[in-house]
mmCIF file of C-alpha atoms in Angstrom:
data_model
loop_
_atom_site.group_PDB
_atom_site.id
_atom_site.type_symbol
_atom_site.label_atom_id
_atom_site.label_comp_id
_atom_site.label_asym_id
_atom_site.label_seq_id
_atom_site.Cartn_x
_atom_site.Cartn_y
_atom_site.Cartn_z
ATOM 1 C CA MET L 1 121.653 99.242 123.344
ATOM 2 C CA THR L 2 121.492 98.755 127.003
ATOM 3 C CA ASP L 3 120.177 102.143 127.945
ATOM 4 C CA LEU L 4 116.893 102.347 125.637
ATOM 5 C CA VAL L 5 114.843 104.201 127.793
ATOM 6 C CA ALA L 6 111.992 105.480 124.934
ATOM 7 C CA VAL L 7 110.593 103.848 121.257
ATOM 8 C CA TRP L 8 108.270 105.703 119.562
ATOM 9 C CA GLU L 9 106.149 105.566 116.380
ATOM 10 C CA VAL L 10 105.770 108.435 113.998
ATOM 11 C CA ALA L 11 103.294 108.290 111.018
ATOM 12 C CA LEU L 12 104.403 111.053 108.452
ATOM 13 C CA SER L 13 103.404 111.341 105.162
ATOM 14 C CA ASP L 14 106.518 109.503 103.586
ATOM 15 C CA GLY L 15 106.041 106.491 106.272
ATOM 16 C CA VAL L 16 105.910 105.171 109.818
ATOM 17 C CA HIS L 17 109.132 106.072 111.524
ATOM 18 C CA LYS L 18 110.596 104.488 114.542
ATOM 19 C CA ILE L 19 112.429 107.100 116.936
ATOM 20 C CA GLU L 20 114.790 104.957 119.607
ATOM 21 C CA PHE L 21 116.063 107.213 122.187
ATOM 22 C CA GLU L 22 118.806 105.871 124.616
ATOM 23 C CA HIS L 23 119.950 108.287 127.786
ATOM 24 C CA GLY L 24 122.760 106.415 130.421
ATOM 25 C CA THR L 25 122.066 108.425 133.390
ATOM 26 C CA THR L 26 125.525 107.083 134.817
ATOM 27 C CA SER L 27 127.377 107.889 131.929
ATOM 28 C CA GLY L 28 125.852 111.149 130.738
ATOM 29 C CA LYS L 29 125.146 109.294 127.409
ATOM 30 C CA ARG L 30 122.519 110.108 124.862
ATOM 31 C CA VAL L 31 121.830 108.490 121.371
ATOM 32 C CA VAL L 32 119.071 108.793 118.728
ATOM 33 C CA TYR L 33 118.094 106.388 116.300
ATOM 34 C CA VAL L 34 115.731 107.253 113.472
ATOM 35 C CA ASP L 35 114.548 103.983 111.778
ATOM 36 C CA GLY L 36 117.082 102.164 113.194
ATOM 37 C CA LYS L 37 120.169 104.785 111.678
ATOM 38 C CA GLU L 38 122.009 106.298 114.742
ATOM 39 C CA GLU L 39 121.327 110.388 114.103
ATOM 40 C CA ILE L 40 122.874 112.000 117.248
ATOM 41 C CA ARG L 41 125.377 110.785 119.575
ATOM 42 C CA ARG L 42 126.633 112.680 122.587
ATOM 43 C CA GLU L 43 128.897 111.138 125.554
ATOM 44 C CA TRP L 44 129.573 112.398 128.470
ATOM 45 C CA MET L 45 126.762 114.947 129.310
ATOM 46 C CA PHE L 46 127.125 116.495 132.447
ATOM 47 C CA LYS L 47 123.744 118.028 132.438
ATOM 48 C CA LEU L 48 121.109 114.807 132.488
ATOM 49 C CA VAL L 49 118.321 117.164 131.405
ATOM 50 C CA GLY L 50 117.599 118.724 128.252
ATOM 51 C CA LYS L 51 116.597 118.488 124.309
ATOM 52 C CA GLU L 52 117.698 116.709 121.565
ATOM 53 C CA THR L 53 116.665 118.051 117.933
ATOM 54 C CA PHE L 54 117.116 116.035 114.588
ATOM 55 C CA THR L 55 114.602 115.690 111.437
ATOM 56 C CA VAL L 56 113.287 112.643 110.312
ATOM 57 C CA GLY L 57 112.316 110.842 107.055
ATOM 58 C CA ALA L 58 112.292 112.255 103.612
ATOM 59 C CA THR L 59 110.359 115.378 104.648
ATOM 60 C CA LYS L 60 113.422 116.175 107.412
ATOM 61 C CA THR L 61 110.497 117.187 109.716
ATOM 62 C CA LYS L 62 111.680 118.803 112.794
ATOM 63 C CA ALA L 63 111.729 116.209 116.122
ATOM 64 C CA ALA L 64 112.813 116.681 119.426
ATOM 65 C CA ILE L 65 113.097 115.127 122.750
ATOM 66 C CA ASN L 66 112.756 116.581 125.880
ATOM 67 C CA ILE L 67 114.719 115.478 128.861
ATOM 68 C CA ASP L 68 113.084 116.279 132.166
ATOM 69 C CA ALA L 69 114.010 114.831 135.908
ATOM 70 C CA VAL L 70 110.580 113.989 137.663
ATOM 71 C CA SER L 71 111.985 112.868 140.937
ATOM 72 C CA GLY L 72 115.760 111.802 142.433
ATOM 73 C CA PHE L 73 117.297 110.096 139.260
ATOM 74 C CA ALA L 74 113.832 109.524 137.734
ATOM 75 C CA TYR L 75 113.205 110.906 134.078
ATOM 76 C CA GLU L 76 110.367 111.458 132.078
ATOM 77 C CA TYR L 77 110.876 111.794 128.131
ATOM 78 C CA THR L 78 108.288 113.370 125.333
ATOM 79 C CA LEU L 79 108.656 113.479 121.652
ATOM 80 C CA GLU L 80 107.893 116.776 119.855
ATOM 81 C CA ILE L 81 107.098 116.844 115.991
ATOM 82 C CA ASN L 82 107.094 120.498 114.484
ATOM 83 C CA GLY L 83 106.979 121.794 117.666
ATOM 84 C CA LYS L 84 104.068 119.842 118.901
ATOM 85 C CA SER L 85 103.771 117.255 121.506
ATOM 86 C CA LEU L 86 103.460 113.729 119.694
ATOM 87 C CA LYS L 87 100.066 113.474 120.712
ATOM 88 C CA LYS L 88 98.905 116.854 118.978
ATOM 89 C CA HIS L 89 100.724 115.976 115.790
ATOM 90 C CA MET L 90 98.711 112.754 115.311
ATOM 91 C CA GLU L 91 95.255 114.439 115.996
ATOM 92 C CA ASN L 92 96.682 117.342 113.477
ATOM 93 C CA ARG L 93 97.482 114.595 110.759
ATOM 94 C CA LEU L 94 94.096 113.168 111.172
ATOM 95 C CA LYS L 95 92.615 116.610 110.310
ATOM 96 C CA THR L 96 94.737 117.212 107.709
ATOM 97 C CA THR L 97 96.104 113.961 105.744
ATOM 98 C CA ASN L 98 94.020 110.914 104.309
ATOM 99 C CA THR L 99 95.819 107.256 104.378
ATOM 100 C CA TRP L 100 95.129 104.251 102.837
ATOM 101 C CA ILE L 101 96.583 100.841 102.667
ATOM 102 C CA LEU L 102 96.651 98.798 99.967
ATOM 103 C CA ASN L 103 97.915 95.340 98.159
ATOM 104 C CA LEU L 104 98.435 95.315 94.480
ATOM 105 C CA ASP L 105 100.058 92.422 92.922
ATOM 106 C CA GLY L 106 101.174 90.697 96.733
ATOM 107 C CA THR L 107 102.916 94.157 97.768
ATOM 108 C CA ASP L 108 101.548 96.226 100.428
ATOM 109 C CA TYR L 109 101.241 100.000 99.200
ATOM 110 C CA ARG L 110 100.832 103.372 101.742
ATOM 111 C CA VAL L 111 99.120 106.110 99.807
ATOM 112 C CA VAL L 112 98.806 109.330 101.860
ATOM 113 C CA LEU L 113 97.018 112.592 100.805
ATOM 114 C CA GLU L 114 98.018 115.889 102.187
ATOM 115 C CA LYS L 115 94.858 117.752 102.180
ATOM 116 C CA ASP L 116 96.398 121.168 102.404
ATOM 117 C CA THR L 117 98.908 121.086 99.036
ATOM 118 C CA MET L 118 96.958 118.137 97.598
ATOM 119 C CA ASP L 119 100.567 116.376 97.644
ATOM 120 C CA VAL L 120 100.226 111.904 97.038
ATOM 121 C CA TRP L 121 102.819 109.867 98.795
ATOM 122 C CA CYS L 122 103.302 105.898 98.245
ATOM 123 C CA ASN L 123 105.611 104.237 100.339
ATOM 124 C CA GLY L 124 107.916 107.028 100.824
ATOM 125 C CA GLN L 125 108.008 108.392 97.493
ATOM 126 C CA LYS L 126 105.749 111.925 96.355
ATOM 127 C CA MET L 127 103.909 110.903 93.566
ATOM 128 C CA GLU L 128 103.731 112.332 89.926
ATOM 129 C CA THR L 129 99.998 113.610 89.541
ATOM 130 C CA ALA L 130 97.610 115.307 87.100
ATOM 131 C CA GLY L 131 94.474 116.831 88.533
ATOM 132 C CA GLU L 132 91.322 117.862 87.032
ATOM 133 C CA PHE L 133 87.846 119.234 87.691
ATOM 134 C CA VAL L 134 85.098 117.046 86.981
ATOM 135 C CA GLU L 135 81.307 117.678 87.631
ATOM 136 C CA ASP L 136 80.898 116.591 91.328
ATOM 137 C CA GLY L 137 84.615 118.200 92.558
ATOM 138 C CA THR L 138 87.850 117.018 91.563
ATOM 139 C CA GLU L 139 89.919 113.893 90.841
ATOM 140 C CA THR L 140 93.838 113.320 91.240
ATOM 141 C CA HIS L 141 95.206 110.886 89.020
ATOM 142 C CA PHE L 142 98.272 108.862 89.479
ATOM 143 C CA THR L 143 100.030 105.354 89.122
ATOM 144 C CA VAL L 144 100.926 102.566 91.514
ATOM 145 C CA ALA L 145 102.681 99.438 90.230
ATOM 146 C CA ASP L 146 101.167 100.128 86.486
ATOM 147 C CA HIS L 147 97.488 100.490 88.211
ATOM 148 C CA SER L 148 95.766 103.410 87.389
ATOM 149 C CA CYS L 149 94.669 105.459 90.987
ATOM 150 C CA CYS L 150 92.314 108.346 91.196
ATOM 151 C CA ILE L 151 91.926 110.455 94.821
ATOM 152 C CA LYS L 152 88.236 111.552 94.411
ATOM 153 C CA ALA L 153 87.210 115.070 96.262
ATOM 154 C CA VAL L 154 83.772 115.863 96.460
ATOM 155 C CA SER L 155 81.711 117.988 98.901
ATOM 156 C CA SER L 156 79.910 116.035 101.887
ATOM 157 C CA GLY L 157 77.623 119.049 101.530
ATOM 158 C CA LYS L 158 77.717 119.508 105.463
ATOM 159 C CA ARG L 159 80.111 122.320 106.806
ATOM 160 C CA LYS L 160 81.243 120.019 109.419
ATOM 161 C CA GLU L 161 82.487 117.547 107.630
ATOM 162 C CA GLY L 162 83.658 119.533 104.668
ATOM 163 C CA ILE L 163 85.090 117.413 101.428
ATOM 164 C CA ILE L 164 85.448 113.824 101.381
ATOM 165 C CA HIS L 165 88.260 112.226 99.568
ATOM 166 C CA THR L 166 87.814 108.468 98.004
ATOM 167 C CA LEU L 167 90.749 106.598 96.625
ATOM 168 C CA ILE L 168 90.056 104.818 93.844
ATOM 169 C CA VAL L 169 91.981 101.951 92.229
ATOM 170 C CA ASN L 170 91.220 99.661 89.312
ATOM 171 C CA ASN L 171 87.384 101.487 89.634
ATOM 172 C CA ARG L 172 87.213 99.502 93.641
ATOM 173 C CA GLU L 173 86.889 102.023 96.293
ATOM 174 C CA ILE L 174 89.769 101.820 99.015
ATOM 175 C CA PRO L 175 88.641 101.794 102.709
ATOM 176 C CA GLU L 176 90.932 104.448 104.190
ATOM 177 C CA ALA L 177 93.378 103.558 107.185
ATOM 178 C CA VAL L 178 93.321 104.725 110.519
ATOM 179 C CA GLU L 179 96.917 104.910 112.022
#
């Protein structure tokens, strides 16, 4: 990988994915790798600017790398996820998901709640869940490595804050991770 020009890490519900891009400005080569696996390879592209589109992860999230000439033989590479810049995508994820990192029996787990669908993901797998209404909100139950887990959703009582989601594993509250 001698023509590696950009590397990005993208947090999605099914995990954090590494995207690498090779751009041979003399050969016109373009190669996109997702998690180390080659997704796109183009040789002898005479047009050095443009866009490469591909998908990322189990959810087949749409991604694109834009190649723009800055000056002379200098190029700028920007990554888009679902049509938004990586920065906008990350800001949106902060609003639409909750993420927790926990260690159970010596194994690390990354649990993600998609607030809009109430889907729960753990280490890249969509979990089977059971939801129930309780006195102060809702509870979403699932199991990770034989440990019972519950995401409690309760109103903050403040309109700006909205609903507060808390992950409880073995009757212990897990702090939310910042990605």
